[in-house]
Tab-separated table of C-alpha atoms (C1' of nucleotides) in Angstrom:
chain	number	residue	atom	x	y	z
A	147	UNK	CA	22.494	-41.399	-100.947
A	148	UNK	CA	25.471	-39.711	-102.853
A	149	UNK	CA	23.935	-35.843	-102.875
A	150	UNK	CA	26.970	-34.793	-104.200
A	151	UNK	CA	26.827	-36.566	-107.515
A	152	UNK	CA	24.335	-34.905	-110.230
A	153	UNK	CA	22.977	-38.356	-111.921
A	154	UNK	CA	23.944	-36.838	-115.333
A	155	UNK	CA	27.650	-37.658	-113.501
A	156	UNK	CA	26.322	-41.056	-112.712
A	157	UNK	CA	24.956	-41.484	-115.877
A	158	UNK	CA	28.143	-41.263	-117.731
A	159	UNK	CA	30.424	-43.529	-115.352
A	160	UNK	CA	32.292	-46.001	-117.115
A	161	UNK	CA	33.840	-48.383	-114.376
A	162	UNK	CA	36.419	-51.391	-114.712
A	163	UNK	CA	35.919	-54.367	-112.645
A	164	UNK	CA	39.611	-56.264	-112.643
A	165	UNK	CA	39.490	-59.557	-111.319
A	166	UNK	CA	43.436	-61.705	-111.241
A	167	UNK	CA	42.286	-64.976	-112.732
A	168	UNK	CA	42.447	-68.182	-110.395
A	169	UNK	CA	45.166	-66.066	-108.657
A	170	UNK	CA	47.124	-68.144	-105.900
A	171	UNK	CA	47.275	-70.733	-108.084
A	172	UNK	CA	48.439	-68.298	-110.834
A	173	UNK	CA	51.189	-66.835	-108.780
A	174	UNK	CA	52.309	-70.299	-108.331
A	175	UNK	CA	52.711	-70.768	-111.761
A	176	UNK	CA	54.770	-67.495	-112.621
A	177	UNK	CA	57.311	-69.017	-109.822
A	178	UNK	CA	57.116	-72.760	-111.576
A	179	UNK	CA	56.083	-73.011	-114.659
A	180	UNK	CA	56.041	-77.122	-114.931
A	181	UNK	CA	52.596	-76.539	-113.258
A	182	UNK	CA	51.098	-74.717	-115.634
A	183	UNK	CA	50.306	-78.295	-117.450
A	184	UNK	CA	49.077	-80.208	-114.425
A	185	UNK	CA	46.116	-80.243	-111.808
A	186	UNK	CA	46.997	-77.898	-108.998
A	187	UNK	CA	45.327	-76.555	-105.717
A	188	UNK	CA	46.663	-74.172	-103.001
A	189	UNK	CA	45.389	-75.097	-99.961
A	190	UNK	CA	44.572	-73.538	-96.539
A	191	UNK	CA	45.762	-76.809	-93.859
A	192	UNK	CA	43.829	-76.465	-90.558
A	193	UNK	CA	46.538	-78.823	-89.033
A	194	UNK	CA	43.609	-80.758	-87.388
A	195	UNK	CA	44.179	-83.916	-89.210
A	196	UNK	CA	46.369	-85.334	-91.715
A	197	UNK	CA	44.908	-83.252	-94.776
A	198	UNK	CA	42.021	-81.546	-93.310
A	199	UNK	CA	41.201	-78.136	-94.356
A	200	UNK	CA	39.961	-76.551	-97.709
A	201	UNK	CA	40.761	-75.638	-101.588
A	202	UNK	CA	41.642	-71.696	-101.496
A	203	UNK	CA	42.036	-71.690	-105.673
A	204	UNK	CA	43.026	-73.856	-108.028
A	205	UNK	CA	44.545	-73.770	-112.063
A	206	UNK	CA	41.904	-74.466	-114.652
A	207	UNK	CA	43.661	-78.008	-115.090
A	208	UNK	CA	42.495	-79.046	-111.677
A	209	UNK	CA	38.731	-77.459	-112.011
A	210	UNK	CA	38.565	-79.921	-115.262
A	211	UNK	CA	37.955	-82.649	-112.782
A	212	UNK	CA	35.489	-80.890	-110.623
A	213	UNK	CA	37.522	-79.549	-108.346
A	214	UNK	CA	36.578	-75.419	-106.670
A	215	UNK	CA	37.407	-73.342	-104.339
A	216	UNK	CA	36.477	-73.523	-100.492
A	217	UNK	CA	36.070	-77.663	-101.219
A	218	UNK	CA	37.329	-79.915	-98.405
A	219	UNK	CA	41.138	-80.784	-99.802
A	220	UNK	CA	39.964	-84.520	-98.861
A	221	UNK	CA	37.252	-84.069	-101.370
A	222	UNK	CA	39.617	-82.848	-104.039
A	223	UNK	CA	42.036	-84.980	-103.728
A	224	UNK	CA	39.539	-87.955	-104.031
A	225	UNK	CA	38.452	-85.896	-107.273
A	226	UNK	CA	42.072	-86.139	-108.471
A	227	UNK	CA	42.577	-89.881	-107.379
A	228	UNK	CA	45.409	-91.206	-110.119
A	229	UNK	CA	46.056	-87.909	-112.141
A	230	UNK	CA	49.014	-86.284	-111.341
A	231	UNK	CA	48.073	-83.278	-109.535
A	232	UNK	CA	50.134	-80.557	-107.229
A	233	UNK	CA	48.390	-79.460	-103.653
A	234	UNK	CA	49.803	-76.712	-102.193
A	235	UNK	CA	49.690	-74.682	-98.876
A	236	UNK	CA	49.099	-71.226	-99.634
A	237	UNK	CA	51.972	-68.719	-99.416
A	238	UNK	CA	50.022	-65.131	-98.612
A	239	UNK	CA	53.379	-62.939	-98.675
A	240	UNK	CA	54.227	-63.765	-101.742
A	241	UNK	CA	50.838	-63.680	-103.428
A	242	UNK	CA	50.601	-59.889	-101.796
A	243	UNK	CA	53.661	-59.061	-103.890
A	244	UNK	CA	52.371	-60.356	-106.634
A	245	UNK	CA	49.120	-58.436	-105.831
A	246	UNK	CA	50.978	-55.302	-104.990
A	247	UNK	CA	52.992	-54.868	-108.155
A	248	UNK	CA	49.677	-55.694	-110.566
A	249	UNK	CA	47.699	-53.038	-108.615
A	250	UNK	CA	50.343	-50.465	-109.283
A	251	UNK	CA	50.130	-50.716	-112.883
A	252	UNK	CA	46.333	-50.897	-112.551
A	253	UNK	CA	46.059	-47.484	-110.016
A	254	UNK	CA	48.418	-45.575	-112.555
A	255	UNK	CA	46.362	-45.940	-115.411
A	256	UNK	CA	43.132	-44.882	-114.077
A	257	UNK	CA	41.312	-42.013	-111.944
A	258	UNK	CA	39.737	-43.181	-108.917
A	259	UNK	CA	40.884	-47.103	-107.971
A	260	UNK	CA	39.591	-49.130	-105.317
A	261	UNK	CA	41.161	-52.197	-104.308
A	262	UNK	CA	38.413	-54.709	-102.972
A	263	UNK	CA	40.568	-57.739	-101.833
A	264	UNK	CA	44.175	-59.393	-103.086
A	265	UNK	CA	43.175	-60.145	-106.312
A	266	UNK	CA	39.884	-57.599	-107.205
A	267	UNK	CA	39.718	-54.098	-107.926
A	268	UNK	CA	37.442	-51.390	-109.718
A	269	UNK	CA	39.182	-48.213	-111.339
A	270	UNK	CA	37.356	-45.315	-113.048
A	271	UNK	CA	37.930	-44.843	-116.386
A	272	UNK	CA	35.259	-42.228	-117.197
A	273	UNK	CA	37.298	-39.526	-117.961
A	274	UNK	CA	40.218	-41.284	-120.085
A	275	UNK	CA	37.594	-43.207	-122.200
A	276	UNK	CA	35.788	-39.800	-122.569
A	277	UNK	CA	32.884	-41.776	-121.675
A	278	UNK	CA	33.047	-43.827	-124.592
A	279	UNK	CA	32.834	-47.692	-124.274
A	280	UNK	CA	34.927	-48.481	-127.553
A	281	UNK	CA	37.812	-46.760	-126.513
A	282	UNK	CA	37.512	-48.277	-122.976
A	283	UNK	CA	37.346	-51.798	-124.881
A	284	UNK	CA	40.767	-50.289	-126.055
A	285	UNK	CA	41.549	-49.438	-122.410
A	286	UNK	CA	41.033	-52.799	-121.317
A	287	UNK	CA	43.124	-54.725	-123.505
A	288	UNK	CA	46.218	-52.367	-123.125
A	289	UNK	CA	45.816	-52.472	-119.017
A	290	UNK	CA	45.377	-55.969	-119.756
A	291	UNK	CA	48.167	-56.917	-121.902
A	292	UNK	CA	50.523	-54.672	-119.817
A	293	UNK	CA	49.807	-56.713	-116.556
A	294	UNK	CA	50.319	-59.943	-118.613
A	295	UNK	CA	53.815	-58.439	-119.818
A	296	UNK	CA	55.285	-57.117	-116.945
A	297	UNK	CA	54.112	-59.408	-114.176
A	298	UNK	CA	53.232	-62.642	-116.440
A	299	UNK	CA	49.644	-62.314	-114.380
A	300	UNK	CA	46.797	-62.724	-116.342
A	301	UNK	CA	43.129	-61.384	-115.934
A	302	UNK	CA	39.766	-60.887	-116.861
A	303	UNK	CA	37.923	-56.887	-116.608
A	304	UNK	CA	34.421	-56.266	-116.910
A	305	UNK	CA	33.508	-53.238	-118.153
A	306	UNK	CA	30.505	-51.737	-117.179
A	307	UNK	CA	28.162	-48.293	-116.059
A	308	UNK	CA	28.957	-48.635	-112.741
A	309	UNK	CA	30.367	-51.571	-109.844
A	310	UNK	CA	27.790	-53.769	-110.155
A	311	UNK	CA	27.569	-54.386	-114.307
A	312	UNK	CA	31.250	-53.933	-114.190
A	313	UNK	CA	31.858	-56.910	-111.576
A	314	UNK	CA	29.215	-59.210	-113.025
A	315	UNK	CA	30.790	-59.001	-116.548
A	316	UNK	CA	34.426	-59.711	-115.513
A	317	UNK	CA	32.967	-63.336	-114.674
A	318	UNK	CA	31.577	-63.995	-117.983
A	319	UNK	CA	34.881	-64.588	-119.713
A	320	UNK	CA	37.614	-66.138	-117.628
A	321	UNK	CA	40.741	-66.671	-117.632
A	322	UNK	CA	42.204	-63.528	-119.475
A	323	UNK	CA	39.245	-62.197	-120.746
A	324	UNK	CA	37.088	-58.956	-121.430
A	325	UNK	CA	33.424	-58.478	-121.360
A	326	UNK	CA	32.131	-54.872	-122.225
A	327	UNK	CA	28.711	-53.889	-120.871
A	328	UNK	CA	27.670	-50.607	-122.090
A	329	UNK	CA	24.935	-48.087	-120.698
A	330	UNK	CA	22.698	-49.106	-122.999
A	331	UNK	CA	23.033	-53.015	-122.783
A	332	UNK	CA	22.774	-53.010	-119.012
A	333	UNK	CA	19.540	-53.730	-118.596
A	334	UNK	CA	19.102	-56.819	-120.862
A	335	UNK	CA	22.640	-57.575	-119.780
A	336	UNK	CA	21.349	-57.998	-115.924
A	337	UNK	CA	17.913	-59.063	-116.582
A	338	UNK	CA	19.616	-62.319	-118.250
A	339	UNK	CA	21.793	-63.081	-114.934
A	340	UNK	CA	20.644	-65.123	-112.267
A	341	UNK	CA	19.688	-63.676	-109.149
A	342	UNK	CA	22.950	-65.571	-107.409
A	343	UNK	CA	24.832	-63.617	-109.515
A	344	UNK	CA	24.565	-60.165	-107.968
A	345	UNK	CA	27.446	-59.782	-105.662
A	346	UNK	CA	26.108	-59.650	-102.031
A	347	UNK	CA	23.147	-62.601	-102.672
A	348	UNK	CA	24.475	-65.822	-101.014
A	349	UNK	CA	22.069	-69.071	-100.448
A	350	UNK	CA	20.332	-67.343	-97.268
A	351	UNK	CA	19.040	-64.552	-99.911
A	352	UNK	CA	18.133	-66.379	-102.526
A	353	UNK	CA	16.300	-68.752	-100.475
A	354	UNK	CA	14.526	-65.679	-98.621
A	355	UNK	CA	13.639	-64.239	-102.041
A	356	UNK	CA	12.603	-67.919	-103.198
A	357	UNK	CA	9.997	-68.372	-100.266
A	358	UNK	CA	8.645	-64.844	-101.532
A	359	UNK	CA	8.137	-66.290	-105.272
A	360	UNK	CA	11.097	-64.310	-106.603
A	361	UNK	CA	13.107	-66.690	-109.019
A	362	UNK	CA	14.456	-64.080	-111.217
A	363	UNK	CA	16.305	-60.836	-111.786
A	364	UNK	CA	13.171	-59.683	-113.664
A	365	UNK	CA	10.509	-60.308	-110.667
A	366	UNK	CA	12.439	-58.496	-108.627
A	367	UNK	CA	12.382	-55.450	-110.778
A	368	UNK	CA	8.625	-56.251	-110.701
A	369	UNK	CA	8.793	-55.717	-106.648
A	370	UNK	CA	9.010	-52.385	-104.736
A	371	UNK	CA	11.618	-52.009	-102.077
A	372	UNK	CA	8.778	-52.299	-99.524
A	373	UNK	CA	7.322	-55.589	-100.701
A	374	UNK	CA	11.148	-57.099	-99.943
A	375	UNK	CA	11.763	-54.734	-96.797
A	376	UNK	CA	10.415	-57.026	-94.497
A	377	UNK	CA	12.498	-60.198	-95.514
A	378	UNK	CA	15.702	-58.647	-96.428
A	379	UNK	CA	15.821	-55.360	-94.724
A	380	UNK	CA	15.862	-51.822	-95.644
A	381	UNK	CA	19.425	-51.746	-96.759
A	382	UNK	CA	18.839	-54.953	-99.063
A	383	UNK	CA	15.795	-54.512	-100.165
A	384	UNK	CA	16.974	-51.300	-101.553
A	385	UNK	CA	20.085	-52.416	-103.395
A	386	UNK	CA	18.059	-55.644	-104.804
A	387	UNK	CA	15.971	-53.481	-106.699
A	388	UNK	CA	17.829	-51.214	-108.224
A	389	UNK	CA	20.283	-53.969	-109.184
A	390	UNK	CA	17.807	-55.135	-111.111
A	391	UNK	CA	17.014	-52.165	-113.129
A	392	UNK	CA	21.433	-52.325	-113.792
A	393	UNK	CA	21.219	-49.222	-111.364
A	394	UNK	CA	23.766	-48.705	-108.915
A	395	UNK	CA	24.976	-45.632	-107.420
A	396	UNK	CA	27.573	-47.392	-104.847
A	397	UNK	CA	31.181	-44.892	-105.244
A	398	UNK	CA	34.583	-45.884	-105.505
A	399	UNK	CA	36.073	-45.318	-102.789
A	400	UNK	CA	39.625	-45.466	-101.979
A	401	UNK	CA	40.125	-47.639	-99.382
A	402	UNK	CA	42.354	-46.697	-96.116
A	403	UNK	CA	43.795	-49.603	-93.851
A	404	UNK	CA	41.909	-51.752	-92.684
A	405	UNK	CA	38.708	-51.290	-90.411
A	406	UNK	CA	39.927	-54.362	-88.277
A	407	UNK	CA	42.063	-56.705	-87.608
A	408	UNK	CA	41.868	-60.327	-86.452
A	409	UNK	CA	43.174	-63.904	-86.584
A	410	UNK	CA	41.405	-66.972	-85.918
A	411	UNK	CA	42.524	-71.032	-86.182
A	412	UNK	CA	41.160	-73.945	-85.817
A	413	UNK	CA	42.230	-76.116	-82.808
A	414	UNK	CA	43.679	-79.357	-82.575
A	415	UNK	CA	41.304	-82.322	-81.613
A	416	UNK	CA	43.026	-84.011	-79.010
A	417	UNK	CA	44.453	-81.330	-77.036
A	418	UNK	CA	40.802	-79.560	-75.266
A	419	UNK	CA	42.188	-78.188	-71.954
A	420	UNK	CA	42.264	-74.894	-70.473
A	421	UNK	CA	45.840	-74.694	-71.085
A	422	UNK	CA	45.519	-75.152	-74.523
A	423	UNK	CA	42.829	-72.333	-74.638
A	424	UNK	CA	45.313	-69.972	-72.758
A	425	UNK	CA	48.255	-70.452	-75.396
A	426	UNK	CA	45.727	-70.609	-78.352
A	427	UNK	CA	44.346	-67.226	-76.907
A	428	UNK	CA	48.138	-65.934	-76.278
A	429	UNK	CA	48.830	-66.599	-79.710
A	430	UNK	CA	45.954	-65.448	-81.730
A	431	UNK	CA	46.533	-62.192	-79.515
A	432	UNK	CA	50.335	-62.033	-80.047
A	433	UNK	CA	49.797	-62.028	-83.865
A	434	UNK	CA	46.546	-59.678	-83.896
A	435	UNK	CA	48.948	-57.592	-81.789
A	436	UNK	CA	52.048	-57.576	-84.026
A	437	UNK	CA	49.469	-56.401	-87.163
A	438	UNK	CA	48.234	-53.705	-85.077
A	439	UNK	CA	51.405	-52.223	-83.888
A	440	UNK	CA	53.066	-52.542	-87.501
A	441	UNK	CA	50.198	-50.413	-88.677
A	442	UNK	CA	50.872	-48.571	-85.266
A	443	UNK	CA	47.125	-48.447	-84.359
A	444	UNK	CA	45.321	-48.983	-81.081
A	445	UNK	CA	42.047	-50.419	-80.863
A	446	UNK	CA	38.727	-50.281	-78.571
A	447	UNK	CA	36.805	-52.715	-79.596
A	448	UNK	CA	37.590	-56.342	-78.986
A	449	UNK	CA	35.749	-59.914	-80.411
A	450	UNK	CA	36.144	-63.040	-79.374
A	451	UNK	CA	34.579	-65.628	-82.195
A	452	UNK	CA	34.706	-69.059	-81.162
A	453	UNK	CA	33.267	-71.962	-83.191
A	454	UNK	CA	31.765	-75.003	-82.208
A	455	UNK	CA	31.904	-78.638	-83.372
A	456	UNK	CA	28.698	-78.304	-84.763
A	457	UNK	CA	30.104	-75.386	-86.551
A	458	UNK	CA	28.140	-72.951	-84.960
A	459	UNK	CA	29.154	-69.686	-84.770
A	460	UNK	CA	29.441	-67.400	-81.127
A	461	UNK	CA	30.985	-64.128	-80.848
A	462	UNK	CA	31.113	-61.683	-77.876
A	463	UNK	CA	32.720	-58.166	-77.977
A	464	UNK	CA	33.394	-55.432	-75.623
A	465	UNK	CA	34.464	-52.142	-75.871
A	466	UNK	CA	36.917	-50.479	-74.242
A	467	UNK	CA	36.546	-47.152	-72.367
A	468	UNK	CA	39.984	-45.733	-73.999
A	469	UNK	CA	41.776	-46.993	-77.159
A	470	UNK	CA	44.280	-49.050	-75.843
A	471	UNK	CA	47.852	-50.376	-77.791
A	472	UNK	CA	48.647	-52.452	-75.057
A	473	UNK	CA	49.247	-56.414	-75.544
A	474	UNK	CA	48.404	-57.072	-71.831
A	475	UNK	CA	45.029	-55.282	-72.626
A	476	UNK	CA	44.637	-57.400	-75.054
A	477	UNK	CA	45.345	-60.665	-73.767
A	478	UNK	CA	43.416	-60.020	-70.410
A	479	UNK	CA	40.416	-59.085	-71.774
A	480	UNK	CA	40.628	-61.373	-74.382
A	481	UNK	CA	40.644	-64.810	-71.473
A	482	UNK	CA	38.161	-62.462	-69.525
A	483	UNK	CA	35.764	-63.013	-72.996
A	484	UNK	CA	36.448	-66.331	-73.877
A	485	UNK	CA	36.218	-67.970	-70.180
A	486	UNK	CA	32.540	-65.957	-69.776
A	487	UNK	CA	31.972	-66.769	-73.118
A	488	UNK	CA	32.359	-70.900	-72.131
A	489	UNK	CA	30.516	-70.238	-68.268
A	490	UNK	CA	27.551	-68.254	-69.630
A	491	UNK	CA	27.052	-70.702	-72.888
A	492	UNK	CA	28.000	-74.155	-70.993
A	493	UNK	CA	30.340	-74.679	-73.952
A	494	UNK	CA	32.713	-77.339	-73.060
A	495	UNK	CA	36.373	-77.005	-74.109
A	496	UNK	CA	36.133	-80.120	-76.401
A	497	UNK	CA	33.066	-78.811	-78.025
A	498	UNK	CA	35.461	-75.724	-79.390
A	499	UNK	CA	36.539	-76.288	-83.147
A	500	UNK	CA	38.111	-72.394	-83.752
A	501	UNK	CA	38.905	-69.369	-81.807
A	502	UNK	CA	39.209	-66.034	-83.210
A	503	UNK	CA	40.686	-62.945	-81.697
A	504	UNK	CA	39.857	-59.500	-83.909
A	505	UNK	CA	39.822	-56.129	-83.060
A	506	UNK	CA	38.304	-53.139	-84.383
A	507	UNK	CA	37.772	-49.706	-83.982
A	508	UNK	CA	40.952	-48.596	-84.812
A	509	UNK	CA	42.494	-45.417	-84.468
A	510	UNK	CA	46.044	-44.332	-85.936
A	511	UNK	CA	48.512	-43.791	-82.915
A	512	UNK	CA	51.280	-43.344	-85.352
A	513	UNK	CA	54.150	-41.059	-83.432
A	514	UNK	CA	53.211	-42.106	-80.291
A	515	UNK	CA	53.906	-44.506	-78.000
A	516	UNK	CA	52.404	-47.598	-79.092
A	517	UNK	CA	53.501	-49.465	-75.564
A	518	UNK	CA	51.399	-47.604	-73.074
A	519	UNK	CA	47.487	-46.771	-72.997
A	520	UNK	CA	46.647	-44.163	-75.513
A	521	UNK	CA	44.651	-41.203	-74.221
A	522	UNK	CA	41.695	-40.184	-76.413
A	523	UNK	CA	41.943	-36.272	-75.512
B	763	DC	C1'	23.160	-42.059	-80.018
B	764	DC	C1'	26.122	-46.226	-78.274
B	765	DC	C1'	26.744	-51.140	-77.202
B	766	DT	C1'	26.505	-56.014	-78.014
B	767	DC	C1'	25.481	-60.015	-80.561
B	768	DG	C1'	24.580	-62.551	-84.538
B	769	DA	C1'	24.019	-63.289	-89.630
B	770	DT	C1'	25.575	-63.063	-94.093
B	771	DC	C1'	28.747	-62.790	-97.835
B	772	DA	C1'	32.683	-64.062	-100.353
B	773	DC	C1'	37.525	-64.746	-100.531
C	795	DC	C1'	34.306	-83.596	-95.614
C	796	DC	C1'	33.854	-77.769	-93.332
C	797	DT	C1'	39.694	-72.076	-93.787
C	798	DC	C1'	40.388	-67.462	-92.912
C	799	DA	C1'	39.824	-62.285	-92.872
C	800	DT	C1'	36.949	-58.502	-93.480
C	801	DA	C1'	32.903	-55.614	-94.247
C	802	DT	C1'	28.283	-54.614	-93.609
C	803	DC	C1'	23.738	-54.961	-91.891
C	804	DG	C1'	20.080	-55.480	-88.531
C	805	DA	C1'	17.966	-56.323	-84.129
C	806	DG	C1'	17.417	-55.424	-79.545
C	807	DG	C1'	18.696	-53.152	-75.410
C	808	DG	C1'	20.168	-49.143	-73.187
DNA sequence: CCCTCGATCAC
DNA sequence: CCTCATATCGAGGG
């Protein structure tokens, strides 16, 4: 895997996991302050019915009274029936501000920084720390006091030997907390998680690894990448195991823009025609579009997800012979897909819930001209 | 090796 | 009750 790095390299890594606590909910606290003291929930409205869609975060008040992220926002608000609570529709521009101005501070203190997502990011402090987990205790509470100043965000960092440790332990203590994991604690420190709490293990793994016997971090490390290979898969298998000997030699790695792009919605109940489908398709395309030509990319590969009432989920893609940066590309193909898609699966129109449009393979067209077919060569 | 499709995760 | 965007993996077929 990483031939590059000697494992004496490796084995002096010291890696901070930075996690924005409860963060849309957060940012809408540094813009009102009043609802710092109340219930609150920002929301993601489908627009199918009157209140349908889910939590996206909410403040600490709100999760007092049971209510979490990715809940139905019918379910919450029965949750919060006669408290005075604020629901919200989520406000992504603003949060990526936010985002953008904490990461800043975070990228200049460090050596290598990866951001994972809006509110998540790892930075390298091996070489600052001198590889020494007191001072990056030190670290940690400066980076962390200096995002609280200056954007009034607050956070929680896990310290740790590498990614994994690192993002485990910013969980432990939250909000605005710091949880140090050092080389030598890393062990005990994962062997005491449960096995749901190694990033990449959903229910489907857990209940895989369940039907096998495996309850615990510790059987696992009992287990030899072969005995799981067959349930999990090479890949899996392989991470599982070290995980749970604390080992893992995943890299930060900058990240570039992103690998694709896409846009899906959910569509309105009483409105299943083909017409509909053509101006659901025309938008989802005319907003994939506009990201791709601000990032002035073209793409070749092109997926149409749609989901069905019984929330299952089909997706067809086809790639292109050329990169293309043309909308009309995109919107032809895109109805080609989706009308095969309903023909060769007898889905009828009122059986579709969501439609996604997303495409990937990307390639920078920057300089060119982003209106006609782009030429590979 | 490339293509397509689906599954999974986690936000 | 059931969002949305992205990344990654694997299988199966060429």
């Amino acid at each position: 895997m990483n031939e590059n790095i000697s494992l004496n390299e490796i084995g002096k890594k010291i890696i901070f996991h930075i996690d924005f606590d409860y963060f849309y909910a957060q940012c809408e606290e540094i813009r009102k302050p009043e609802l710092r003291n109340i219930p609150s929930v920002v929301c993601v409205y489908s627009g199918r019915e009157e209140d349908s869609g889910v939590v996206s975060t909410c403040n600490y008040e709100a999760r007092k009274y049971g209510v979490k992220a990715a809940m139905p926002i019918r379910l919450a608000k029965s949750k919060l029936k006669d408290i005075e609570a604020i629901f919200l529709p989520t406000d992504m521009p603003y949060y990526h501000d936010i985002s953008r101005n904490a990461m800043r501070i975070i990228e200049n203190y460090g050596e290598l920084f990866e951001q994972v997502s809006v509110d998540e990011c790892y930075v390298d402090f091996t070489k600052i720390t001198n590889s020494d987990f007191d001072d990056a205790k030190i670290f940690a509470n400066s980076l962390q006091k200096n995002i609280k100043d200056k954007i009034k965000l607050t956070c929680s960092i896990g310290v740790g030997p590498n990614k994994l440790i690192s993002k485990i332990a910013s969980g432990v203590k939250k909000p605005n907390g710091i949880t140090v994991v050092s080389r030598e604690d890393a062990k005990s420190f994962i062997s005491n998680c449960k096995i749901e709490d190694i990033p990449g293990v959903g229910p489907k793994t857990a209940k895989k690894l369940e039907s096998l016997g495996i309850d615990s971090i510790s059987d696992i490390s009992n287990k030899s990448i072969f005995e799981l290979r067959d349930a999990l898969g090479y890949k899996t298998a392989t991470f599982l195991v070290n995980a749970s000997n604390a080992i893992d030699y995943s890299q930060i790695k900058v990240r570039g823009t992103s690998k694709q792009i896409g846009k899906i919605v959910t569509l309105k109940k009483d409105i299943a025609n083909f017409e509909q489908i053509n101006l659901t398709a025309a938008s989802l395309c005319t907003s994939v579009y506009e990201n791709l030509s601000n990032k002035g990319q073209a793409f070749r590969i092109l997926t149409i997800i749609l989901i069905l009432e019984n929330l299952q989920h089909v997706s067809f893609s086809k790639s292109l012979k050329l990169y293309s940066a043309s909308f009309d590309e995109l919107h032809k193909n895109s109805l080609f897909i989706i009308k095969e898609m309903i023909n060769n699966n007898s889905i009828s129109l009122d059986n579709i819930r969501r439609m996604g449009v997303v495409v990937s393979d990307l390639k920078d067209i920057s300089g060119q001209d982003s209106l006609v077919n782009y030429f590979e060569n």
